[in-house]
CSV table of C-alpha atoms in Angstrom, one decimal:
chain,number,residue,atom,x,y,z
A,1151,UNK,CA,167.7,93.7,104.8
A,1152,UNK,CA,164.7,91.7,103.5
A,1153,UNK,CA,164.3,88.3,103.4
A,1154,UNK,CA,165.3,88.1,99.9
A,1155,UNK,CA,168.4,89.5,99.9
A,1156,UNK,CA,169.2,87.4,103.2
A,1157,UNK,CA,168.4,84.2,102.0
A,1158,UNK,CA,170.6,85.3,98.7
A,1159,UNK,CA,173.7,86.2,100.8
A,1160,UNK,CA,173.6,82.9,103.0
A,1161,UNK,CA,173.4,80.9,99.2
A,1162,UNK,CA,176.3,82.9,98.5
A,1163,UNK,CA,178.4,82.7,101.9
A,1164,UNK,CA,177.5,78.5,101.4
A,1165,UNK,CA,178.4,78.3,97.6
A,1166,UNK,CA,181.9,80.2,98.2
A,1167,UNK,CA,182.6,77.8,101.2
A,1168,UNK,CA,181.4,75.1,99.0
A,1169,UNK,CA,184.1,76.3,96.4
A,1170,UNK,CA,186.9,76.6,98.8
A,1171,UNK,CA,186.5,72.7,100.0
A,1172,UNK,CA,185.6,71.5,96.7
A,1173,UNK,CA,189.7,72.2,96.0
A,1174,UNK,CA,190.4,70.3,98.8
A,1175,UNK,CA,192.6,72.3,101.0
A,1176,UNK,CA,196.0,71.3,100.9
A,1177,UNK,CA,197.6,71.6,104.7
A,1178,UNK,CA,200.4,74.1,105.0
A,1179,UNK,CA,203.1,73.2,107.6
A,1180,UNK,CA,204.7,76.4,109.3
A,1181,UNK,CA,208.8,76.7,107.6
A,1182,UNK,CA,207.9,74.5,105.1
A,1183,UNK,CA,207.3,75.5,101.3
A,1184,UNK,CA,205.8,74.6,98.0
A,1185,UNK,CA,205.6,74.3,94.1
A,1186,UNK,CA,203.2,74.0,91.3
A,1187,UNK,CA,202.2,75.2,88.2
A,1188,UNK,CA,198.8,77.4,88.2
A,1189,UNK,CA,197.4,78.1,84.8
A,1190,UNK,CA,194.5,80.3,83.8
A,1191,UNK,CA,191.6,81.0,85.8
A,1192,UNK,CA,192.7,78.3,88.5
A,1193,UNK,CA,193.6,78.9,92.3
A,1194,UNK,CA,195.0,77.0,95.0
A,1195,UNK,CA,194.2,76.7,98.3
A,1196,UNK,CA,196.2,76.0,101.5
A,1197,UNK,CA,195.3,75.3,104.9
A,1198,UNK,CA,197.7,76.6,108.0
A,1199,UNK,CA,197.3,75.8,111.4
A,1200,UNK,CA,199.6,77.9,113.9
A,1201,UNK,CA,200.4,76.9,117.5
A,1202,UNK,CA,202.0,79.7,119.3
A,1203,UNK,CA,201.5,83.5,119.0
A,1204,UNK,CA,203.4,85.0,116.0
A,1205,UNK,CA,203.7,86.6,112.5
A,1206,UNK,CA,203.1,84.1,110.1
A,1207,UNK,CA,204.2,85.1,106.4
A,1208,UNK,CA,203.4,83.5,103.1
A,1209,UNK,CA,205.2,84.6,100.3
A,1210,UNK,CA,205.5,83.4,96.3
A,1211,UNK,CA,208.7,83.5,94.2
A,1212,UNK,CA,209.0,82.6,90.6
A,1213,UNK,CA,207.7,84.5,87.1
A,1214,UNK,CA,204.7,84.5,87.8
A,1215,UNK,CA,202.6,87.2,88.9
A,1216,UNK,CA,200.4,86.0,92.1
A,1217,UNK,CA,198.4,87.2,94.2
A,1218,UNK,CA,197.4,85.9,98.0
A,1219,UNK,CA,194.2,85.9,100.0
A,1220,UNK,CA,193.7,84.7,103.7
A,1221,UNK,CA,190.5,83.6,105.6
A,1222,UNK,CA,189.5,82.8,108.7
A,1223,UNK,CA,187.9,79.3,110.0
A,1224,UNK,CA,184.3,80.9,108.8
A,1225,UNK,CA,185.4,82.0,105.8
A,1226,UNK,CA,186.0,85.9,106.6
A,1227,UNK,CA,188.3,87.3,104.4
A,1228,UNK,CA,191.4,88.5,106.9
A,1229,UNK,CA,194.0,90.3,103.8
A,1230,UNK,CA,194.9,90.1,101.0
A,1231,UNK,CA,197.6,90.9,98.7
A,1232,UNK,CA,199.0,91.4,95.3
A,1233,UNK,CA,202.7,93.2,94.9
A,1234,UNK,CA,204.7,93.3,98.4
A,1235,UNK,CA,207.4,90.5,97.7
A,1236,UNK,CA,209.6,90.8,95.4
A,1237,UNK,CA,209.0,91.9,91.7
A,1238,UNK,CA,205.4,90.4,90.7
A,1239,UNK,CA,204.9,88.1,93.9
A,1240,UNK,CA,202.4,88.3,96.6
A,1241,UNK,CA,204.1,88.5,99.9
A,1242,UNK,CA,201.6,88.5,103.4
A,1243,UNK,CA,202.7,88.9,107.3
A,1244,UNK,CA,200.1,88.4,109.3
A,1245,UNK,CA,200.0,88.1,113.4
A,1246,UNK,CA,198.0,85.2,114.6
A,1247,UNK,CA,197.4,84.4,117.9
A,1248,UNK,CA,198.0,80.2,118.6
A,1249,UNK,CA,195.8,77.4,117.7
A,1250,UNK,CA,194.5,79.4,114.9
A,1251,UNK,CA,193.3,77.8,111.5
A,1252,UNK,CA,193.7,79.9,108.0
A,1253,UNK,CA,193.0,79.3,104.8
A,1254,UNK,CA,194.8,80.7,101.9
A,1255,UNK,CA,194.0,81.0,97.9
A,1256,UNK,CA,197.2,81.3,95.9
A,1257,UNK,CA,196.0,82.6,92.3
A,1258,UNK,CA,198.0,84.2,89.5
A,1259,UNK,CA,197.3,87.2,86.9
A,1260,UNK,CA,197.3,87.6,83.1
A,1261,UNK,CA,198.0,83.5,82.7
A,1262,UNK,CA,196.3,83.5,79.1
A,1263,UNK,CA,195.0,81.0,77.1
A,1264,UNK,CA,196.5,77.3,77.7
A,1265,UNK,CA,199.5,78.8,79.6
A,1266,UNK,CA,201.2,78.1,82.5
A,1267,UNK,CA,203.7,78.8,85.0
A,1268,UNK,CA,205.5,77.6,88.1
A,1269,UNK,CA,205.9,78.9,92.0
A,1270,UNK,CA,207.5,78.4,94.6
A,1271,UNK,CA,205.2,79.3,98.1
A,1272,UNK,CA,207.5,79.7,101.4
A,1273,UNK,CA,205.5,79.8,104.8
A,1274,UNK,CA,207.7,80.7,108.2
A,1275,UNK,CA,206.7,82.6,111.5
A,1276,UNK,CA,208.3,84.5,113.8
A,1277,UNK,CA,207.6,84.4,117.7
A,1278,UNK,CA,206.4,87.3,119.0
A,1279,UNK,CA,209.5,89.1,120.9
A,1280,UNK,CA,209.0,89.5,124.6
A,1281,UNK,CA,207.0,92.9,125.0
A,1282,UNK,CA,208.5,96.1,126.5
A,1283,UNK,CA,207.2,97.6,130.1
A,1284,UNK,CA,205.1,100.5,129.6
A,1285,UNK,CA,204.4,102.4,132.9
A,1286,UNK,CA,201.0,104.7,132.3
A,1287,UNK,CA,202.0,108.1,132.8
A,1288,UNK,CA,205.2,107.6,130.9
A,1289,UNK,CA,206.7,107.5,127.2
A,1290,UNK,CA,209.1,105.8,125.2
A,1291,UNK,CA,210.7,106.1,122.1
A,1292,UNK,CA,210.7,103.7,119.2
A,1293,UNK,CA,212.0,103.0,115.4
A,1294,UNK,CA,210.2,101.2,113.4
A,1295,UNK,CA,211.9,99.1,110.7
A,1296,UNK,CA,210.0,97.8,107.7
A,1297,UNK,CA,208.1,94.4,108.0
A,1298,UNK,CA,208.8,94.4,111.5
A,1299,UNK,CA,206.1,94.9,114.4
A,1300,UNK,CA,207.2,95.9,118.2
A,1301,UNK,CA,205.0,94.6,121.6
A,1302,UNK,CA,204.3,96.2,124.9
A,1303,UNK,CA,202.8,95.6,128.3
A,1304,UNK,CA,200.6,97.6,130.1
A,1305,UNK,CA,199.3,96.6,133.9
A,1306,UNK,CA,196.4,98.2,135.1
A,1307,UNK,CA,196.6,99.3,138.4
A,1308,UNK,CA,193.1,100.8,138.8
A,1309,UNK,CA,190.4,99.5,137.0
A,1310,UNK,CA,188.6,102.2,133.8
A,1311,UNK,CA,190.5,102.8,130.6
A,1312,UNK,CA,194.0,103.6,129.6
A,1313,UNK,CA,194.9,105.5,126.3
A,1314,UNK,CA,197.7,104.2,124.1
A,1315,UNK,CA,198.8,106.7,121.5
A,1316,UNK,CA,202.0,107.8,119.5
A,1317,UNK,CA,203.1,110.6,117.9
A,1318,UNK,CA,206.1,111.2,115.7
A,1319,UNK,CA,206.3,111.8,111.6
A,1320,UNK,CA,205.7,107.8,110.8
A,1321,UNK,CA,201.8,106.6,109.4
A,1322,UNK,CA,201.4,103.8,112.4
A,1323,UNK,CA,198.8,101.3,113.4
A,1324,UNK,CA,198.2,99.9,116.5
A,1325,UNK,CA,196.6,96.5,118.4
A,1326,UNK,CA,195.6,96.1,122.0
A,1327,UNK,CA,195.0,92.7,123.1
A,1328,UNK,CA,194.3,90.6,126.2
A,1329,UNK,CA,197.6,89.0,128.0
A,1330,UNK,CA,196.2,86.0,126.5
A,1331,UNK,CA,196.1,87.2,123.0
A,1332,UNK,CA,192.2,88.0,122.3
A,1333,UNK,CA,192.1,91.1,120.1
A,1334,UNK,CA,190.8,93.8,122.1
A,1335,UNK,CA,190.9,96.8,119.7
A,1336,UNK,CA,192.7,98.2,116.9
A,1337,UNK,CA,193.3,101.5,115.3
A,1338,UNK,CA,195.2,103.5,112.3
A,1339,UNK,CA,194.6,107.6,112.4
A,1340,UNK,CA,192.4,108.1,115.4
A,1341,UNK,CA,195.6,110.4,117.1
A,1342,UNK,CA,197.7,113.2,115.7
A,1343,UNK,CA,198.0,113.0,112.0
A,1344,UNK,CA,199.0,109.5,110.6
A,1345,UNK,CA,199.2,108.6,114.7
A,1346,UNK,CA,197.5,105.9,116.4
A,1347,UNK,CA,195.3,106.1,118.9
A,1348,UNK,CA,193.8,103.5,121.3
A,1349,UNK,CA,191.1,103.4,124.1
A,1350,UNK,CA,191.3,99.9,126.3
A,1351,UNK,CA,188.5,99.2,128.9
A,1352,UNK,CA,190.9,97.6,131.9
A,1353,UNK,CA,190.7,95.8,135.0
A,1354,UNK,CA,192.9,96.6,137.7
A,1355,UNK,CA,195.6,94.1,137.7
A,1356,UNK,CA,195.2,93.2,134.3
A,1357,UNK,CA,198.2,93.5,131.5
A,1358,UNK,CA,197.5,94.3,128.1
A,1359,UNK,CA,199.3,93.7,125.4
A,1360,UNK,CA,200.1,96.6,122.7
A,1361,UNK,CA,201.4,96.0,119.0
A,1362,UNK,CA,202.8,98.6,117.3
A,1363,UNK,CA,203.9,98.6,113.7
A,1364,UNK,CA,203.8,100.9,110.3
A,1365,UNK,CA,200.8,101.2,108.6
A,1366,UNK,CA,202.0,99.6,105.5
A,1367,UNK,CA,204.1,96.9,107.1
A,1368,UNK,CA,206.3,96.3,103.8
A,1369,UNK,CA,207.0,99.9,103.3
A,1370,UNK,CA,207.0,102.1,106.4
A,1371,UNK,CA,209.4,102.9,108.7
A,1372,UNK,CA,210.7,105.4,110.8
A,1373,UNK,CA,210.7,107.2,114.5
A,1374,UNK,CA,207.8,107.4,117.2
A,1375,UNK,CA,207.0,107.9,120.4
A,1376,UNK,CA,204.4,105.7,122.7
A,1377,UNK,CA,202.6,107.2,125.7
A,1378,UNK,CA,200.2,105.4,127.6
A,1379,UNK,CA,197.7,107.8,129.9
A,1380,UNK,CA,194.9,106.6,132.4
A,1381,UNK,CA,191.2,107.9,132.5
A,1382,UNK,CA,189.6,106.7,135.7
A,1383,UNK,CA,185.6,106.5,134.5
C-alpha cells in the first residue's frame, strides 16, 4: 500500500467515525425497545452495552422496510442485515461476550421523496445455556433448531491441539473460544461438505468452549453429529 492510499483510508476510517458520533449515539438498554419515524436518506444510530455472555438480537417491526448494521467499539463492521425478521424488517442475533460495546445503524429502503415511516426496534438477549461435556475421543448427536445456537466444553488433558468437527446433512458453523469467552477460532466448510471443522491450540487443563449453530441462523436447521479428536504435536 503506498503512502497515498494509506493516508486516504485513515481520512476515510476518521470521517465515517466522525459521521457515526456526529448522530449522537442514542444508548440502547438490553429488553428495552424503541420508535421513530426515519425518512429518506437518514439513519439512526444506537449504542448497546452488554454485561454477561449471550445472544443479543435487535429486530424492527412496522411498514417499513429496514435494514441493520452492527460495529464494534473501533468501528469494524461485525453484520449486517436486511430481510431475516418478519416480512420487510431487519432482524440480527448476534453472540457477545460481556462488557462488550456495539453500535448499531438502523436505516430504511425506498423512503422517497419527503416520505416517511415509523418503527418499532426491540433489543433482548438470551444467556448462554450451560455448555454440554464433550469427552475427546467421543461423539454426540445434536438438532439444530432455527435461530438457536448450542455450547460445549472441552478440557484438555494433554497439552497440543484438539479437532472439533461435525458431520451430518445440515450447512453448520462453528466457534471455539477460551473458558473466559475470548474468540479463539471460527469456521464454516473446512470438514465434510457443508461441515465444520475446527483446530484449537490447548493447554493441558484448559476448557474450551465450542458453539455450534446453522450456517444461516434464521433459516437452518436440522441433525449433526460433534466429535472432538486429539493431535498431540
Amino acid at each position: 500500500m503506498t503512502k497515498k492510499s494509506l493516508f486516504l483510508s485513515i481520512i476515510m476510517i476518521f470521517m465515517f467515525i466522525l459521521n457515526v458520533f456526529s448522530h449522537n449515539p442514542e444508548d440502547f438498554r438490553i429488553d428495552s425497545f424503541k420508535t421513530g419515524s426515519l425518512g429518506s436518506g437518514e439513519e439512526i444510530w444506537y449504542k448497546i452495552t452488554t454485561f454477561r455472555p449471550g445472544n443479543i438480537i435487535i429486530e424492527t417491526t412496522g411498514s417499513l422496510d429496514t435494514f441493520l448494521e452492527v460495529y464494534d467499539e473501533q468501528m469494524n463492521l461485525i453484520t449486517r442485515d436486511d430481510d431475516s425478521g418478519e416480512g420487510l424488517n431487519a432482524a440480527v442475533n448476534l453472540f457477545t461476550a460481556g462488557n462488550t460495546a456495539l453500535l448499531v445503524k438502523l436505516g430504511g429502503y425506498f423512503l422517497r421523496g419527503d416520505r416517511r415511516g415509523d418503527y418499532w426496534i426491540f433489543l433482548s438477549q438470551k444467556p448462554t445455556p450451560s455448555p454440554i461435556t464433550l469427552n475427546t475421543g467421543s461423539f454426540l448427536d445434536g438438532n439444530i433448531i432455527q435461530g438457536e445456537d448450542y455450547w460445549y466444553s472441552v478440557r484438555a488433558d494433554v497439552s497440543g491441539f484438539i479437532v472439533i468437527e461435525t458431520t451430518g446433512n445440515t450447512d453448520t458453523y462453528m466457534e471455539a473460544y477460551t473458558s473466559a469467552f475470548m474468540l479463539i477460532t471460527s469456521d464454516d466448510d473446512s470438514g465434510e461438505d457443508l461441515n465444520a471443522k475446527l483446530k484449537i491450540p490447548v493447554l493441558a487443563g484448559g476448557t474450551y468452549l465450542i458453539r455450534v449453530k446453522g450456517f444461516c441462523a434464521s433459516r437452518t436447521s436440522g441433525t449433526y453429529r460433534i466429535h472432538a479428536g486429539r493431535i498431540n504435536e
